[in-house]
């Protein structure tokens, strides 16, 4: 069965909010990278609800969904990924308490998670995954579509 992963693209301050992952053991090719915050849907959740929940868990902030920006299929992970443009509403950035911060051994190979706000002009130079979405995102930033 295909899994659905959702992620948020969140403008904050003079940049965007990303999850910086360091010391990722389960990936042999890349141990440090940035990614859009998000995760898999829970039972009975809409993609929008899942995105809002994941951002609250990972960053400690409340957001509203503005619109769907991108969708892609990953054959490798047998999943569909949906990326939403989100609007920051409230909360203190960096206070997430999701399972990735719990020191649960289940997440040991996933490395450490660090919420960061990256300036617009620095995004193109990041190792931001997935690369296909990064390319589309950077193009949209250059065109001022986001």
mmCIF file with all atom_site columns, C-alpha atoms in Angstrom:
data_model
loop_
_atom_site.group_PDB
_atom_site.id
_atom_site.type_symbol
_atom_site.label_atom_id
_atom_site.label_alt_id
_atom_site.label_comp_id
_atom_site.label_asym_id
_atom_site.label_entity_id
_atom_site.label_seq_id
_atom_site.pdbx_PDB_ins_code
_atom_site.Cartn_x
_atom_site.Cartn_y
_atom_site.Cartn_z
_atom_site.occupancy
_atom_site.B_iso_or_equiv
_atom_site.pdbx_formal_charge
_atom_site.auth_seq_id
_atom_site.auth_comp_id
_atom_site.auth_asym_id
_atom_site.auth_atom_id
_atom_site.pdbx_PDB_model_num
ATOM 1   C CA . UNK A 1 1   ? 0.000  0.000  0.000  1.00 0.00 ? 1   UNK A CA 1
ATOM 2   C CA . UNK A 1 2   ? 1.288  3.438  -0.938 1.00 0.00 ? 2   UNK A CA 1
ATOM 3   C CA . UNK A 1 3   ? 2.218  5.678  1.981  1.00 0.00 ? 3   UNK A CA 1
ATOM 4   C CA . UNK A 1 4   ? 1.492  9.406  1.959  1.00 0.00 ? 4   UNK A CA 1
ATOM 5   C CA . UNK A 1 5   ? 4.062  11.804 3.381  1.00 0.00 ? 5   UNK A CA 1
ATOM 6   C CA . UNK A 1 6   ? 3.253  15.470 3.839  1.00 0.00 ? 6   UNK A CA 1
ATOM 7   C CA . UNK A 1 7   ? 5.613  18.400 4.328  1.00 0.00 ? 7   UNK A CA 1
ATOM 8   C CA . UNK A 1 8   ? 5.386  22.113 4.949  1.00 0.00 ? 8   UNK A CA 1
ATOM 9   C CA . UNK A 1 9   ? 7.141  25.012 3.280  1.00 0.00 ? 9   UNK A CA 1
ATOM 10  C CA . UNK A 1 10  ? 7.021  27.753 5.893  1.00 0.00 ? 10  UNK A CA 1
ATOM 11  C CA . UNK A 1 11  ? 8.186  31.325 5.315  1.00 0.00 ? 11  UNK A CA 1
ATOM 12  C CA . UNK A 1 12  ? 9.540  32.709 8.603  1.00 0.00 ? 12  UNK A CA 1
ATOM 13  C CA . UNK A 1 13  ? 11.414 35.913 9.370  1.00 0.00 ? 13  UNK A CA 1
ATOM 14  C CA . UNK A 1 14  ? 13.576 36.541 6.275  1.00 0.00 ? 14  UNK A CA 1
ATOM 15  C CA . UNK A 1 15  ? 13.776 32.909 5.217  1.00 0.00 ? 15  UNK A CA 1
ATOM 16  C CA . UNK A 1 16  ? 12.159 29.484 5.494  1.00 0.00 ? 16  UNK A CA 1
ATOM 17  C CA . UNK A 1 17  ? 11.957 26.872 8.252  1.00 0.00 ? 17  UNK A CA 1
ATOM 18  C CA . UNK A 1 18  ? 13.786 23.585 7.637  1.00 0.00 ? 18  UNK A CA 1
ATOM 19  C CA . UNK A 1 19  ? 14.851 20.563 9.637  1.00 0.00 ? 19  UNK A CA 1
ATOM 20  C CA . UNK A 1 20  ? 18.638 20.158 9.699  1.00 0.00 ? 20  UNK A CA 1
ATOM 21  C CA . UNK A 1 21  ? 19.548 16.495 10.129 1.00 0.00 ? 21  UNK A CA 1
ATOM 22  C CA . UNK A 1 22  ? 23.015 15.566 11.338 1.00 0.00 ? 22  UNK A CA 1
ATOM 23  C CA . UNK A 1 23  ? 24.617 12.169 11.951 1.00 0.00 ? 23  UNK A CA 1
ATOM 24  C CA . UNK A 1 24  ? 22.128 10.150 9.936  1.00 0.00 ? 24  UNK A CA 1
ATOM 25  C CA . UNK A 1 25  ? 23.385 6.570  10.268 1.00 0.00 ? 25  UNK A CA 1
ATOM 26  C CA . UNK A 1 26  ? 20.669 4.827  8.267  1.00 0.00 ? 26  UNK A CA 1
ATOM 27  C CA . UNK A 1 27  ? 21.768 6.607  5.067  1.00 0.00 ? 27  UNK A CA 1
ATOM 28  C CA . UNK A 1 28  ? 25.134 5.463  3.795  1.00 0.00 ? 28  UNK A CA 1
ATOM 29  C CA . UNK A 1 29  ? 25.280 8.153  1.090  1.00 0.00 ? 29  UNK A CA 1
ATOM 30  C CA . UNK A 1 30  ? 24.413 11.309 3.070  1.00 0.00 ? 30  UNK A CA 1
ATOM 31  C CA . UNK A 1 31  ? 24.795 11.835 6.816  1.00 0.00 ? 31  UNK A CA 1
ATOM 32  C CA . UNK A 1 32  ? 23.929 15.554 6.939  1.00 0.00 ? 32  UNK A CA 1
ATOM 33  C CA . UNK A 1 33  ? 21.221 17.429 5.043  1.00 0.00 ? 33  UNK A CA 1
ATOM 34  C CA . UNK A 1 34  ? 18.202 19.714 5.317  1.00 0.00 ? 34  UNK A CA 1
ATOM 35  C CA . UNK A 1 35  ? 14.638 18.697 4.681  1.00 0.00 ? 35  UNK A CA 1
ATOM 36  C CA . UNK A 1 36  ? 11.155 20.139 4.705  1.00 0.00 ? 36  UNK A CA 1
ATOM 37  C CA . UNK A 1 37  ? 9.370  19.381 8.005  1.00 0.00 ? 37  UNK A CA 1
ATOM 38  C CA . UNK A 1 38  ? 6.773  16.658 7.808  1.00 0.00 ? 38  UNK A CA 1
ATOM 39  C CA . UNK A 1 39  ? 6.051  12.978 7.987  1.00 0.00 ? 39  UNK A CA 1
ATOM 40  C CA . UNK A 1 40  ? 3.547  10.239 7.374  1.00 0.00 ? 40  UNK A CA 1
ATOM 41  C CA . UNK A 1 41  ? -0.170 10.522 7.862  1.00 0.00 ? 41  UNK A CA 1
ATOM 42  C CA . UNK A 1 42  ? -1.864 8.972  10.878 1.00 0.00 ? 42  UNK A CA 1
ATOM 43  C CA . UNK A 1 43  ? -5.057 6.919  10.642 1.00 0.00 ? 43  UNK A CA 1
ATOM 44  C CA . UNK A 1 44  ? -8.007 9.002  9.450  1.00 0.00 ? 44  UNK A CA 1
ATOM 45  C CA . UNK A 1 45  ? -6.023 12.210 8.886  1.00 0.00 ? 45  UNK A CA 1
ATOM 46  C CA . UNK A 1 46  ? -6.352 14.391 5.815  1.00 0.00 ? 46  UNK A CA 1
ATOM 47  C CA . UNK A 1 47  ? -3.042 15.456 4.253  1.00 0.00 ? 47  UNK A CA 1
ATOM 48  C CA . UNK A 1 48  ? -3.647 19.021 5.467  1.00 0.00 ? 48  UNK A CA 1
ATOM 49  C CA . UNK A 1 49  ? -4.304 17.876 9.053  1.00 0.00 ? 49  UNK A CA 1
ATOM 50  C CA . UNK A 1 50  ? -1.186 15.693 8.961  1.00 0.00 ? 50  UNK A CA 1
ATOM 51  C CA . UNK A 1 51  ? 0.968  18.568 7.748  1.00 0.00 ? 51  UNK A CA 1
ATOM 52  C CA . UNK A 1 52  ? -0.274 20.894 10.521 1.00 0.00 ? 52  UNK A CA 1
ATOM 53  C CA . UNK A 1 53  ? 0.296  18.169 13.163 1.00 0.00 ? 53  UNK A CA 1
ATOM 54  C CA . UNK A 1 54  ? 3.798  17.299 11.929 1.00 0.00 ? 54  UNK A CA 1
ATOM 55  C CA . UNK A 1 55  ? 4.905  20.953 11.939 1.00 0.00 ? 55  UNK A CA 1
ATOM 56  C CA . UNK A 1 56  ? 3.566  21.378 15.488 1.00 0.00 ? 56  UNK A CA 1
ATOM 57  C CA . UNK A 1 57  ? 5.453  18.220 16.590 1.00 0.00 ? 57  UNK A CA 1
ATOM 58  C CA . UNK A 1 58  ? 8.719  19.155 14.861 1.00 0.00 ? 58  UNK A CA 1
ATOM 59  C CA . UNK A 1 59  ? 8.856  22.942 15.291 1.00 0.00 ? 59  UNK A CA 1
ATOM 60  C CA . UNK A 1 60  ? 6.386  23.717 18.111 1.00 0.00 ? 60  UNK A CA 1
ATOM 61  C CA . UNK A 1 61  ? 4.477  26.205 15.973 1.00 0.00 ? 61  UNK A CA 1
ATOM 62  C CA . UNK A 1 62  ? 0.942  26.491 14.645 1.00 0.00 ? 62  UNK A CA 1
ATOM 63  C CA . UNK A 1 63  ? 0.467  27.025 10.912 1.00 0.00 ? 63  UNK A CA 1
ATOM 64  C CA . UNK A 1 64  ? -2.360 27.286 8.422  1.00 0.00 ? 64  UNK A CA 1
ATOM 65  C CA . UNK A 1 65  ? -2.229 25.616 5.033  1.00 0.00 ? 65  UNK A CA 1
ATOM 66  C CA . UNK A 1 66  ? -2.164 28.208 2.247  1.00 0.00 ? 66  UNK A CA 1
ATOM 67  C CA . UNK A 1 67  ? -2.082 25.870 -0.768 1.00 0.00 ? 67  UNK A CA 1
ATOM 68  C CA . UNK A 1 68  ? -0.565 22.713 -2.195 1.00 0.00 ? 68  UNK A CA 1
ATOM 69  C CA . UNK A 1 69  ? 2.671  23.549 -4.028 1.00 0.00 ? 69  UNK A CA 1
ATOM 70  C CA . UNK A 1 70  ? 4.161  20.244 -5.165 1.00 0.00 ? 70  UNK A CA 1
ATOM 71  C CA . UNK A 1 71  ? 3.389  16.559 -5.348 1.00 0.00 ? 71  UNK A CA 1
ATOM 72  C CA . UNK A 1 72  ? 5.718  13.747 -6.277 1.00 0.00 ? 72  UNK A CA 1
ATOM 73  C CA . UNK A 1 73  ? 5.786  9.971  -6.250 1.00 0.00 ? 73  UNK A CA 1
ATOM 74  C CA . UNK A 1 74  ? 8.733  8.062  -4.878 1.00 0.00 ? 74  UNK A CA 1
ATOM 75  C CA . UNK A 1 75  ? 8.966  4.534  -6.257 1.00 0.00 ? 75  UNK A CA 1
ATOM 76  C CA . UNK A 1 76  ? 11.967 3.893  -3.994 1.00 0.00 ? 76  UNK A CA 1
ATOM 77  C CA . UNK A 1 77  ? 9.917  4.488  -0.836 1.00 0.00 ? 77  UNK A CA 1
ATOM 78  C CA . UNK A 1 78  ? 6.524  3.522  -2.331 1.00 0.00 ? 78  UNK A CA 1
ATOM 79  C CA . UNK A 1 79  ? 5.052  6.821  -1.270 1.00 0.00 ? 79  UNK A CA 1
ATOM 80  C CA . UNK A 1 80  ? 3.399  9.966  -2.482 1.00 0.00 ? 80  UNK A CA 1
ATOM 81  C CA . UNK A 1 81  ? 4.758  13.233 -1.073 1.00 0.00 ? 81  UNK A CA 1
ATOM 82  C CA . UNK A 1 82  ? 2.681  16.407 -0.895 1.00 0.00 ? 82  UNK A CA 1
ATOM 83  C CA . UNK A 1 83  ? 4.295  19.760 -0.114 1.00 0.00 ? 83  UNK A CA 1
ATOM 84  C CA . UNK A 1 84  ? 2.143  22.596 1.211  1.00 0.00 ? 84  UNK A CA 1
ATOM 85  C CA . UNK A 1 85  ? 2.877  26.291 1.473  1.00 0.00 ? 85  UNK A CA 1
ATOM 86  C CA . UNK A 1 86  ? 2.070  27.175 5.089  1.00 0.00 ? 86  UNK A CA 1
ATOM 87  C CA . UNK A 1 87  ? 1.537  30.392 6.995  1.00 0.00 ? 87  UNK A CA 1
ATOM 88  C CA . UNK A 1 88  ? 3.014  30.811 10.483 1.00 0.00 ? 88  UNK A CA 1
ATOM 89  C CA . UNK A 1 89  ? 0.290  31.602 13.031 1.00 0.00 ? 89  UNK A CA 1
ATOM 90  C CA . UNK A 1 90  ? 1.760  31.317 16.532 1.00 0.00 ? 90  UNK A CA 1
ATOM 91  C CA . UNK A 1 91  ? 4.124  29.474 18.844 1.00 0.00 ? 91  UNK A CA 1
ATOM 92  C CA . UNK A 1 92  ? 7.814  29.545 19.657 1.00 0.00 ? 92  UNK A CA 1
ATOM 93  C CA . UNK A 1 93  ? 9.925  28.117 16.833 1.00 0.00 ? 93  UNK A CA 1
ATOM 94  C CA . UNK A 1 94  ? 12.195 25.292 17.953 1.00 0.00 ? 94  UNK A CA 1
ATOM 95  C CA . UNK A 1 95  ? 10.012 23.968 20.780 1.00 0.00 ? 95  UNK A CA 1
ATOM 96  C CA . UNK A 1 96  ? 8.830  20.818 19.004 1.00 0.00 ? 96  UNK A CA 1
ATOM 97  C CA . UNK A 1 97  ? 8.365  17.711 21.133 1.00 0.00 ? 97  UNK A CA 1
ATOM 98  C CA . UNK A 1 98  ? 7.732  15.078 18.478 1.00 0.00 ? 98  UNK A CA 1
ATOM 99  C CA . UNK A 1 99  ? 9.037  11.522 18.708 1.00 0.00 ? 99  UNK A CA 1
ATOM 100 C CA . UNK A 1 100 ? 12.255 12.433 16.861 1.00 0.00 ? 100 UNK A CA 1
ATOM 101 C CA . UNK A 1 101 ? 13.279 14.456 19.940 1.00 0.00 ? 101 UNK A CA 1
ATOM 102 C CA . UNK A 1 102 ? 12.440 11.764 22.509 1.00 0.00 ? 102 UNK A CA 1
ATOM 103 C CA . UNK A 1 103 ? 15.760 9.858  22.550 1.00 0.00 ? 103 UNK A CA 1
ATOM 104 C CA . UNK A 1 104 ? 13.688 6.804  21.599 1.00 0.00 ? 104 UNK A CA 1
ATOM 105 C CA . UNK A 1 105 ? 16.151 4.145  20.325 1.00 0.00 ? 105 UNK A CA 1
ATOM 106 C CA . UNK A 1 106 ? 13.840 3.696  17.313 1.00 0.00 ? 106 UNK A CA 1
ATOM 107 C CA . UNK A 1 107 ? 15.187 7.044  16.043 1.00 0.00 ? 107 UNK A CA 1
ATOM 108 C CA . UNK A 1 108 ? 18.882 6.477  16.893 1.00 0.00 ? 108 UNK A CA 1
ATOM 109 C CA . UNK A 1 109 ? 19.889 5.782  13.276 1.00 0.00 ? 109 UNK A CA 1
ATOM 110 C CA . UNK A 1 110 ? 17.979 8.855  12.089 1.00 0.00 ? 110 UNK A CA 1
ATOM 111 C CA . UNK A 1 111 ? 20.531 11.238 13.604 1.00 0.00 ? 111 UNK A CA 1
ATOM 112 C CA . UNK A 1 112 ? 19.870 14.507 15.398 1.00 0.00 ? 112 UNK A CA 1
ATOM 113 C CA . UNK A 1 113 ? 17.175 16.961 14.353 1.00 0.00 ? 113 UNK A CA 1
ATOM 114 C CA . UNK A 1 114 ? 17.746 20.740 14.515 1.00 0.00 ? 114 UNK A CA 1
ATOM 115 C CA . UNK A 1 115 ? 15.013 23.205 13.485 1.00 0.00 ? 115 UNK A CA 1
ATOM 116 C CA . UNK A 1 116 ? 16.579 26.129 11.605 1.00 0.00 ? 116 UNK A CA 1
ATOM 117 C CA . UNK A 1 117 ? 15.452 29.169 9.675  1.00 0.00 ? 117 UNK A CA 1
ATOM 118 C CA . UNK A 1 118 ? 17.534 29.611 6.535  1.00 0.00 ? 118 UNK A CA 1
ATOM 119 C CA . UNK A 1 119 ? 17.701 32.921 4.687  1.00 0.00 ? 119 UNK A CA 1
ATOM 120 C CA . UNK A 1 120 ? 16.125 32.922 1.231  1.00 0.00 ? 120 UNK A CA 1
ATOM 121 C CA . UNK A 1 121 ? 19.419 33.681 -0.492 1.00 0.00 ? 121 UNK A CA 1
ATOM 122 C CA . UNK A 1 122 ? 21.188 30.725 1.178  1.00 0.00 ? 122 UNK A CA 1
ATOM 123 C CA . UNK A 1 123 ? 18.684 28.010 0.200  1.00 0.00 ? 123 UNK A CA 1
ATOM 124 C CA . UNK A 1 124 ? 20.196 27.309 -3.223 1.00 0.00 ? 124 UNK A CA 1
ATOM 125 C CA . UNK A 1 125 ? 23.506 26.331 -1.573 1.00 0.00 ? 125 UNK A CA 1
ATOM 126 C CA . UNK A 1 126 ? 21.943 23.840 0.890  1.00 0.00 ? 126 UNK A CA 1
ATOM 127 C CA . UNK A 1 127 ? 21.867 20.097 0.515  1.00 0.00 ? 127 UNK A CA 1
ATOM 128 C CA . UNK A 1 128 ? 18.071 20.098 0.684  1.00 0.00 ? 128 UNK A CA 1
ATOM 129 C CA . UNK A 1 129 ? 16.157 16.865 0.119  1.00 0.00 ? 129 UNK A CA 1
ATOM 130 C CA . UNK A 1 130 ? 14.381 15.727 -1.937 1.00 0.00 ? 130 UNK A CA 1
ATOM 131 C CA . UNK A 1 131 ? 16.467 17.240 -4.759 1.00 0.00 ? 131 UNK A CA 1
ATOM 132 C CA . UNK A 1 132 ? 13.592 17.365 -7.292 1.00 0.00 ? 132 UNK A CA 1
ATOM 133 C CA . UNK A 1 133 ? 11.493 19.482 -4.946 1.00 0.00 ? 133 UNK A CA 1
ATOM 134 C CA . UNK A 1 134 ? 14.482 21.646 -4.005 1.00 0.00 ? 134 UNK A CA 1
ATOM 135 C CA . UNK A 1 135 ? 15.014 22.471 -7.692 1.00 0.00 ? 135 UNK A CA 1
ATOM 136 C CA . UNK A 1 136 ? 11.365 23.427 -8.202 1.00 0.00 ? 136 UNK A CA 1
ATOM 137 C CA . UNK A 1 137 ? 11.336 25.404 -4.937 1.00 0.00 ? 137 UNK A CA 1
ATOM 138 C CA . UNK A 1 138 ? 14.510 27.356 -5.833 1.00 0.00 ? 138 UNK A CA 1
ATOM 139 C CA . UNK A 1 139 ? 13.079 28.144 -9.281 1.00 0.00 ? 139 UNK A CA 1
ATOM 140 C CA . UNK A 1 140 ? 9.866  29.426 -7.688 1.00 0.00 ? 140 UNK A CA 1
ATOM 141 C CA . UNK A 1 141 ? 11.878 31.556 -5.257 1.00 0.00 ? 141 UNK A CA 1
ATOM 142 C CA . UNK A 1 142 ? 13.840 33.084 -8.153 1.00 0.00 ? 142 UNK A CA 1
ATOM 143 C CA . UNK A 1 143 ? 10.574 33.924 -9.920 1.00 0.00 ? 143 UNK A CA 1
ATOM 144 C CA . UNK A 1 144 ? 9.106  35.310 -6.655 1.00 0.00 ? 144 UNK A CA 1
ATOM 145 C CA . UNK A 1 145 ? 6.277  32.766 -6.886 1.00 0.00 ? 145 UNK A CA 1
ATOM 146 C CA . UNK A 1 146 ? 6.633  32.007 -3.162 1.00 0.00 ? 146 UNK A CA 1
#
